[in-house]
Amino acid sequence: MSHRHLILGLLLEAPMTGYDIRKRLCETMSMIASPGYGAVYPTLHRLLNEGAVTVNVVQQDGRPAKKVYSITRPGREELWAWLREPSEPDKITREFLLKVLLAQNLEPEDFKQHLERRRKETETLYKSLEELKAQPGQRVNGHHNLVIAYAQEMCKAEMRWLDRVERDLNCDGGPGEAAVYT
Amino acid sequence: MSHRHLILGLLLEAPMTGYDIRKRLCETMSMIASPGYGAVYPTLHRLLNEGAVTVNVVQQDGRPAKKVYSITRPGREELWAWLREPSEPDKITREFLLKVLLAQNLEPEDFKQHLERRRKETETLYKSLEELKAQPGQRVNGHHNLVIAYAQEMCKAEMRWLDRVERDLNCDGGPGEAAVYT
DNA sequence: CCCGCCATGTAACACGTTACATGATTTT
DNA sequence: AAAATCATGTAACGTGTTACATGGCGGG
């Protein structure tokens, strides 16, 4: 249950609607998750009838009524218990990496295109993270910067890796089996 | 469909049974995926009745009969087409990172424990990757080393990040909001 | 006038995890 | 004698993705 704890964590900051939650995730935390409504609302319903959150229906003129969710005492305790538990080691699920692995069955040109595209994307991501850091007022959560720093560190590592792969590719002309990549 | 292409990719190397596939993934490619049988067999069945693979039933004495799967021409073409497509940007799904984000609501001591545990795990992973590289004969796939190098680069980046976070934690005593993490 | 934003939700579908069932052989 | 290995598979369950349905407001 990944979204469950993520949502509880957001509600810890401030009460929010499902719409807000989804927006927040997609806008300032898109590197962590960008769920559709089909993930957000059902999760909130579950949390509600398990007593981890409460609703407050707010009528609005013109606009449809809001449902503002707040975290409850039991909800907070569940979240804390989960937080204290050690997190299990995680996989590198990147589709890109899987393609790298299988790309040896591809034309070298296609492989190089993948690398180039990746480099551009990584650069873009790095810059957008830089902008996120600079945004004033957005810093609701103090540890948000830690996460951004983490993501940037990963970007840098990826660039280093790309450098190495491309260098090897140019040196010994193609992905030969002799390359050792120490 | 992540497992689908992963399995097709393995079958590109050599015909295999579902059991073999799962073993291979869990042993030498565990950083990418370690699916249960409930993921492997159904996927193979799907691939089979879509014509992407073929079976060859091999009787054995004592042991139950094997079903050795091979990739077919259409299967190879599907895989190639997928390989050539650009891969979409991926999220940092790490449970650990989510806990870091929310850990500001935790006692600093608990947070430090998470960091320490993570450091140890990362070190262990790095070393096990080093051993994987050294294994002779295991190098069926030439690009396997690229993936290992990638994973190691990520490990190093993680260590750097941990260094920085721990240094900051010791300097200004706790995750203060003033820290900027440039 | 049409499009995007606010705001909720459901339904179909696909997929993965976990646990179970079977059963002989080889290793400890 | 117990446990792990080989080898297949199914069923329950949870959860995520996608697409759809609704409906008024405000800007271009």
Coordinates of C-alpha atoms (C1' of nucleotides) in Angstrom, one line a residue:
Chain A
M1 CA 0.0 0.0 0.0
S2 CA 2.2 2.8 -1.2
H3 CA -0.4 5.5 -1.9
R4 CA -2.0 5.0 1.4
H5 CA 1.0 6.2 3.4
L6 CA 1.9 8.9 0.9
I7 CA -1.6 10.4 1.3
L8 CA -1.6 10.1 5.0
G9 CA 1.7 11.9 5.0
L10 CA 0.3 14.8 2.9
L11 CA -2.7 15.1 5.2
L12 CA -0.2 15.4 8.1
E13 CA 0.8 18.8 6.7
A14 CA -2.7 20.1 6.2
P15 CA -6.3 18.9 5.5
M16 CA -6.9 18.5 1.8
T17 CA -9.4 17.3 -0.8
G18 CA -8.7 14.4 -3.1
Y19 CA -8.3 16.8 -5.9
D20 CA -5.7 18.7 -4.0
I21 CA -3.8 15.6 -3.1
R22 CA -3.6 14.5 -6.7
K23 CA -2.6 17.9 -7.9
R24 CA 0.1 18.3 -5.2
L25 CA 1.6 14.9 -6.1
C26 CA 1.6 15.5 -9.8
E27 CA 3.0 19.0 -9.6
T28 CA 5.6 19.3 -6.9
M29 CA 6.2 15.6 -6.2
S30 CA 5.9 14.1 -9.7
M31 CA 9.2 12.3 -9.3
I32 CA 7.6 10.2 -6.6
A33 CA 4.2 9.5 -7.9
S34 CA 1.5 10.9 -10.2
P35 CA -1.6 8.8 -9.6
G36 CA -4.9 9.1 -11.4
Y37 CA -8.2 9.8 -9.6
G38 CA -8.9 6.1 -9.7
A39 CA -6.0 5.7 -7.3
V40 CA -6.7 8.7 -5.0
Y41 CA -10.4 8.5 -4.3
P42 CA -10.7 4.8 -3.6
T43 CA -7.7 5.1 -1.2
L44 CA -9.4 8.0 0.6
H45 CA -12.6 6.0 0.9
R46 CA -10.7 3.1 2.4
L47 CA -8.9 5.3 4.8
L48 CA -12.2 6.9 5.8
N49 CA -14.1 3.8 6.7
E50 CA -11.1 2.5 8.6
G51 CA -11.1 5.6 10.7
A52 CA -7.7 6.9 9.6
V53 CA -9.1 10.1 8.2
T54 CA -12.3 12.3 8.6
V55 CA -14.2 14.3 6.1
N56 CA -15.5 17.8 6.3
V57 CA -17.9 18.6 3.5
V58 CA -17.7 22.2 2.4
Q59 CA -20.4 23.7 0.3
Q60 CA -19.3 26.2 -2.4
D61 CA -21.3 28.4 -4.7
G62 CA -21.1 27.6 -8.3
R63 CA -18.5 24.9 -7.7
P64 CA -19.4 21.4 -6.5
A65 CA -19.1 20.6 -2.8
K66 CA -15.6 19.9 -1.5
K67 CA -14.7 17.0 0.7
V68 CA -11.8 18.1 2.9
Y69 CA -10.0 15.2 4.5
S70 CA -8.1 15.4 7.7
I71 CA -5.9 12.8 9.3
T72 CA -7.2 11.4 12.7
R73 CA -5.3 10.2 15.8
P74 CA -5.4 6.5 14.7
G75 CA -4.3 7.6 11.3
R76 CA -1.3 9.4 12.7
E77 CA -0.4 6.5 14.8
E78 CA -0.6 4.1 11.9
L79 CA 1.6 6.4 9.9
W80 CA 4.2 6.7 12.6
A81 CA 4.3 2.9 13.2
W82 CA 4.9 2.5 9.5
L83 CA 7.5 5.2 9.4
R84 CA 9.5 3.6 12.2
E85 CA 9.6 0.2 10.4
P86 CA 12.7 -0.5 8.3
S87 CA 11.9 -0.1 4.6
E88 CA 12.7 -3.1 2.4
P89 CA 15.4 -2.8 -0.3
D90 CA 14.0 -1.6 -3.6
K91 CA 14.4 -2.6 -7.2
I92 CA 15.6 -0.6 -10.1
T93 CA 12.4 -0.7 -12.0
R94 CA 13.4 1.6 -14.8
E95 CA 12.1 0.7 -18.1
F96 CA 15.1 2.4 -19.6
L97 CA 17.5 0.1 -17.9
L98 CA 15.7 -3.0 -19.2
K99 CA 16.0 -1.6 -22.7
V100 CA 19.7 -1.1 -22.1
L101 CA 20.0 -4.7 -21.1
L102 CA 18.3 -6.0 -24.2
A103 CA 19.7 -3.3 -26.5
Q104 CA 22.6 -5.6 -27.5
N105 CA 20.2 -7.2 -29.9
L106 CA 19.6 -3.8 -31.5
E107 CA 21.4 -1.8 -34.0
P108 CA 24.1 0.3 -32.3
E109 CA 22.5 3.4 -33.8
D110 CA 19.2 2.7 -32.0
F111 CA 21.1 2.2 -28.8
K112 CA 22.9 5.5 -29.1
Q113 CA 19.6 7.2 -29.7
H114 CA 18.3 5.8 -26.4
L115 CA 21.4 7.1 -24.6
E116 CA 21.1 10.6 -26.2
R117 CA 17.4 10.8 -25.3
R118 CA 18.1 9.8 -21.8
R119 CA 20.8 12.4 -21.4
K120 CA 18.5 15.1 -22.5
E121 CA 15.7 13.9 -20.2
T122 CA 18.0 13.7 -17.2
E123 CA 19.3 17.2 -17.9
T124 CA 15.8 18.5 -18.1
L125 CA 14.8 16.7 -14.9
Y126 CA 17.9 18.1 -13.1
K127 CA 17.0 21.7 -14.1
S128 CA 13.4 21.3 -13.1
L129 CA 14.5 20.1 -9.7
E130 CA 16.7 23.1 -9.4
E131 CA 13.7 25.3 -10.0
L132 CA 11.6 23.4 -7.5
K133 CA 14.3 24.1 -4.9
A134 CA 14.2 27.8 -5.7
Q135 CA 10.5 28.1 -5.3
P136 CA 9.6 30.2 -2.2
G137 CA 6.6 29.3 0.0
Q138 CA 6.5 25.9 -1.7
R139 CA 8.6 24.5 1.1
V140 CA 5.8 23.1 3.3
N141 CA 7.7 20.1 4.2
G142 CA 11.3 20.6 5.5
H143 CA 12.5 17.3 4.2
H144 CA 11.3 18.0 0.7
N145 CA 14.7 19.4 -0.1
L146 CA 16.3 16.2 1.0
V147 CA 14.3 14.3 -1.5
I148 CA 15.1 16.8 -4.2
A149 CA 18.8 16.6 -3.3
Y150 CA 18.5 12.8 -3.6
A151 CA 16.9 13.0 -7.0
Q152 CA 19.6 15.4 -8.2
E153 CA 22.3 13.1 -6.9
M154 CA 20.7 10.3 -9.0
C155 CA 20.7 12.6 -12.0
K156 CA 24.4 13.3 -11.6
A157 CA 25.2 9.6 -11.3
E158 CA 23.2 8.9 -14.4
M159 CA 25.2 11.5 -16.3
R160 CA 28.4 9.9 -15.2
W161 CA 27.2 6.5 -16.3
L162 CA 26.1 7.9 -19.6
D163 CA 29.6 9.5 -20.1
R164 CA 31.3 6.2 -19.5
V165 CA 29.1 4.2 -21.7
E166 CA 29.3 6.7 -24.6
R167 CA 33.1 6.9 -24.2
D168 CA 33.4 3.1 -24.3
L169 CA 31.1 3.0 -27.3
N170 CA 33.3 5.4 -29.2
C171 CA 36.6 3.9 -28.2
D172 CA 36.2 0.3 -29.1
G173 CA 33.6 0.8 -31.7
G174 CA 30.4 -0.8 -30.5
P175 CA 29.3 -2.8 -27.5
G176 CA 31.9 -5.5 -27.7
E177 CA 32.0 -8.2 -25.1
A178 CA 35.6 -7.4 -24.1
A179 CA 34.7 -4.1 -22.4
V180 CA 34.9 -4.5 -18.7
Y181 CA 33.4 -1.3 -17.3
T182 CA 35.4 -1.2 -14.2
Chain B
M1 CA 3.7 -5.0 -19.2
S2 CA 7.1 -5.1 -17.7
H3 CA 7.6 -8.8 -17.1
R4 CA 6.4 -9.6 -20.6
H5 CA 9.3 -7.9 -22.3
L6 CA 11.8 -9.0 -19.6
I7 CA 10.8 -12.6 -20.2
L8 CA 10.9 -12.2 -24.0
G9 CA 14.4 -10.8 -23.5
L10 CA 15.6 -13.7 -21.5
L11 CA 14.2 -16.2 -24.1
L12 CA 16.2 -14.3 -26.7
E13 CA 19.4 -15.7 -25.1
A14 CA 18.2 -19.3 -24.8
P15 CA 15.1 -21.4 -24.5
M16 CA 14.1 -21.8 -20.9
T17 CA 11.5 -23.1 -18.5
G18 CA 9.4 -20.8 -16.3
Y19 CA 11.3 -22.1 -13.4
D20 CA 14.6 -21.2 -15.0
I21 CA 13.4 -17.7 -15.9
R22 CA 12.3 -17.0 -12.3
K23 CA 15.5 -18.4 -11.0
R24 CA 17.6 -16.4 -13.3
L25 CA 15.8 -13.2 -12.4
C26 CA 16.0 -13.8 -8.7
E27 CA 19.7 -14.8 -8.8
T28 CA 21.7 -12.7 -11.2
M29 CA 19.1 -10.0 -11.9
S30 CA 17.5 -9.4 -8.6
M31 CA 18.1 -5.7 -8.7
I32 CA 15.7 -5.6 -11.6
A33 CA 13.0 -8.0 -10.6
S34 CA 12.3 -11.0 -8.5
P35 CA 8.8 -12.2 -9.4
G36 CA 6.9 -15.0 -7.9
Y37 CA 5.6 -17.9 -9.9
G38 CA 2.2 -16.3 -10.0
A39 CA 3.8 -13.6 -12.2
V40 CA 5.9 -15.9 -14.4
Y41 CA 3.6 -18.7 -15.4
P42 CA 0.6 -16.6 -16.3
T43 CA 2.8 -14.3 -18.4
L44 CA 4.2 -17.3 -20.3
H45 CA 0.7 -18.6 -20.9
R46 CA -0.4 -15.3 -22.3
L47 CA 2.7 -15.1 -24.5
L48 CA 2.0 -18.7 -25.7
N49 CA -1.5 -18.2 -26.8
E50 CA -0.6 -14.9 -28.5
G51 CA 2.1 -16.7 -30.5
A52 CA 5.1 -14.9 -29.1
V53 CA 6.6 -18.1 -27.7
T54 CA 6.4 -21.9 -28.3
V55 CA 6.6 -24.8 -25.9
N56 CA 8.6 -27.9 -26.1
V57 CA 7.6 -30.5 -23.5
V58 CA 10.5 -32.5 -22.3
Q59 CA 9.9 -35.7 -20.3
Q60 CA 12.3 -36.5 -17.5
D61 CA 12.7 -39.5 -15.4
G62 CA 11.9 -38.9 -11.7
R63 CA 11.4 -35.2 -12.2
P64 CA 8.2 -33.7 -13.5
A65 CA 8.1 -32.9 -17.2
K66 CA 9.7 -29.6 -18.3
K67 CA 8.1 -27.0 -20.5
V68 CA 10.9 -25.3 -22.4
Y69 CA 9.7 -22.1 -23.9
S70 CA 11.3 -20.5 -27.0
I71 CA 10.7 -17.1 -28.5
T72 CA 9.2 -17.1 -32.0
R73 CA 9.6 -14.8 -34.9
P74 CA 6.6 -12.6 -34.1
G75 CA 7.8 -12.6 -30.5
R76 CA 11.2 -11.3 -31.6
E77 CA 9.6 -8.7 -33.7
E78 CA 7.3 -7.5 -30.9
L79 CA 10.4 -7.2 -28.6
W80 CA 12.4 -5.3 -31.2
A81 CA 9.5 -2.9 -31.8
W82 CA 9.2 -2.2 -28.1
L83 CA 13.0 -1.9 -27.7
R84 CA 13.1 0.8 -30.4
E85 CA 10.4 2.9 -28.7
P86 CA 11.5 5.6 -26.4
S87 CA 11.1 4.6 -22.7
E88 CA 9.0 6.9 -20.7
P89 CA 10.6 8.8 -17.8
D90 CA 10.4 6.8 -14.6
K91 CA 9.5 7.6 -11.0
I92 CA 11.7 7.2 -7.9
T93 CA 9.4 4.6 -6.2
R94 CA 11.7 3.9 -3.3
E95 CA 9.8 3.3 -0.1
F96 CA 12.9 4.6 1.7
L97 CA 12.6 8.0 0.1
L98 CA 9.0 8.3 1.1
K99 CA 10.0 7.6 4.6
V100 CA 12.7 10.3 4.4
L101 CA 10.1 12.8 3.3
L102 CA 7.8 12.0 6.1
A103 CA 10.5 11.4 8.7
Q104 CA 10.5 15.0 9.8
N105 CA 7.5 14.0 11.9
L106 CA 9.7 11.4 13.6
E107 CA 12.2 11.6 16.4
P108 CA 15.6 12.5 15.0
E109 CA 17.0 9.3 16.5
D110 CA 14.6 7.1 14.4
F111 CA 15.6 9.1 11.3
K112 CA 19.2 8.5 11.9
Q113 CA 18.6 4.8 12.3
H114 CA 17.0 4.7 8.9
L115 CA 20.0 6.5 7.4
E116 CA 22.4 4.1 9.0
R117 CA 20.5 1.0 7.9
R118 CA 20.3 2.4 4.4
R119 CA 24.1 3.0 4.4
K120 CA 24.8 -0.6 5.3
E121 CA 22.3 -2.0 2.8
T122 CA 23.8 0.1 0.0
E123 CA 27.3 -1.0 0.9
T124 CA 26.2 -4.6 0.8
L125 CA 24.5 -4.2 -2.5
Y126 CA 27.6 -2.5 -3.9
K127 CA 29.8 -5.4 -2.9
S128 CA 27.4 -8.0 -4.2
L129 CA 27.4 -6.2 -7.5
E130 CA 31.2 -6.3 -7.5
E131 CA 31.0 -10.1 -7.1
L132 CA 28.5 -10.4 -9.9
K133 CA 30.9 -8.6 -12.2
A134 CA 33.7 -11.0 -11.3
Q135 CA 31.7 -14.1 -11.9
P136 CA 33.1 -15.9 -15.0
G137 CA 30.8 -17.7 -17.5
Q138 CA 27.8 -15.8 -16.0
R139 CA 28.2 -13.1 -18.6
V140 CA 25.6 -14.4 -21.1
N141 CA 24.4 -11.0 -21.9
G142 CA 27.1 -8.5 -22.9
H143 CA 25.1 -5.5 -21.6
H144 CA 24.7 -7.1 -18.2
N145 CA 27.8 -5.3 -17.1
L146 CA 26.3 -2.0 -18.2
V147 CA 23.4 -2.6 -15.9
I148 CA 25.6 -3.6 -13.0
A149 CA 27.7 -0.4 -13.6
Y150 CA 24.5 1.6 -13.6
A151 CA 23.4 0.1 -10.3
Q152 CA 26.8 0.7 -8.8
E153 CA 26.8 4.3 -9.9
M154 CA 23.5 4.7 -8.1
C155 CA 25.0 3.1 -5.0
K156 CA 27.8 5.6 -5.0
A157 CA 25.4 8.5 -5.5
E158 CA 23.4 7.3 -2.6
M159 CA 26.4 7.2 -0.4
R160 CA 27.3 10.7 -1.3
W161 CA 23.8 11.8 -0.4
L162 CA 23.9 10.0 2.9
D163 CA 27.2 11.7 3.7
R164 CA 25.7 15.1 3.0
V165 CA 22.6 14.4 5.0
E166 CA 24.5 13.1 8.0
R167 CA 26.9 15.9 7.9
D168 CA 24.1 18.4 7.9
L169 CA 22.4 16.6 10.7
N170 CA 25.5 16.8 12.9
C171 CA 26.3 20.4 12.1
D172 CA 23.1 22.2 12.8
G173 CA 21.7 19.7 15.1
G174 CA 18.6 18.3 13.5
P175 CA 16.6 18.8 10.3
G176 CA 16.2 22.5 10.7
E177 CA 14.2 24.4 8.0
A178 CA 17.1 26.7 7.4
A179 CA 19.3 24.0 5.8
V180 CA 19.5 24.6 2.0
Y181 CA 21.2 21.5 0.7
T182 CA 22.8 23.1 -2.3
Chain C
dC1 C1' -18.1 29.2 -28.4
dC2 C1' -14.9 25.9 -26.8
dC3 C1' -11.5 24.6 -23.7
dG4 C1' -9.5 24.1 -19.3
dC5 C1' -10.1 24.2 -14.3
dC6 C1' -12.5 22.7 -10.2
dA7 C1' -14.4 18.4 -8.0
dT8 C1' -16.3 14.2 -7.5
dG9 C1' -16.7 9.5 -8.6
dT10 C1' -17.2 4.5 -11.0
dA11 C1' -16.3 0.5 -13.9
dA12 C1' -13.5 -2.5 -16.8
dC13 C1' -9.3 -4.3 -17.1
dA14 C1' -4.7 -5.8 -16.2
dC15 C1' -1.3 -7.1 -13.2
dG16 C1' 1.4 -8.5 -9.3
dT17 C1' 1.8 -10.8 -4.5
dT18 C1' 1.0 -14.3 -1.5
dA19 C1' -0.2 -18.5 -0.4
dC20 C1' -1.4 -23.0 -1.4
dA21 C1' -1.3 -27.8 -3.8
dT22 C1' 1.3 -31.7 -5.8
dG23 C1' 5.2 -34.9 -5.8
dA24 C1' 9.7 -37.1 -6.5
dT25 C1' 14.6 -36.7 -5.8
dT26 C1' 18.9 -35.2 -3.8
dT27 C1' 21.4 -33.1 -0.2
dT28 C1' 22.3 -32.4 4.8
Chain D
dA1 C1' 14.5 -37.9 8.9
dA2 C1' 14.2 -33.3 7.4
dA3 C1' 14.9 -29.9 4.1
dA4 C1' 15.9 -28.0 -0.1
dT5 C1' 15.6 -28.4 -5.3
dC6 C1' 13.2 -29.2 -9.4
dA7 C1' 8.7 -28.1 -11.8
dT8 C1' 4.2 -27.0 -12.5
dG9 C1' 0.2 -24.4 -11.6
dT10 C1' -4.3 -22.0 -9.4
dA11 C1' -7.1 -18.8 -6.5
dA12 C1' -7.9 -14.9 -3.6
dC13 C1' -6.9 -10.6 -2.9
dG14 C1' -5.3 -5.9 -3.4
dT15 C1' -4.3 -2.2 -6.1
dG16 C1' -3.1 0.7 -10.1
dT17 C1' -4.3 2.5 -15.0
dT18 C1' -7.5 4.2 -18.1
dA19 C1' -11.4 5.9 -19.5
dC20 C1' -15.8 7.6 -18.8
dA21 C1' -19.7 10.5 -16.6
dT22 C1' -21.3 14.9 -14.6
dG23 C1' -21.5 19.9 -14.3
dG24 C1' -20.9 24.9 -13.7
dC25 C1' -17.5 28.7 -14.0
dG26 C1' -14.1 31.7 -16.3
dG27 C1' -10.8 33.1 -20.0
dG28 C1' -9.3 33.4 -24.8

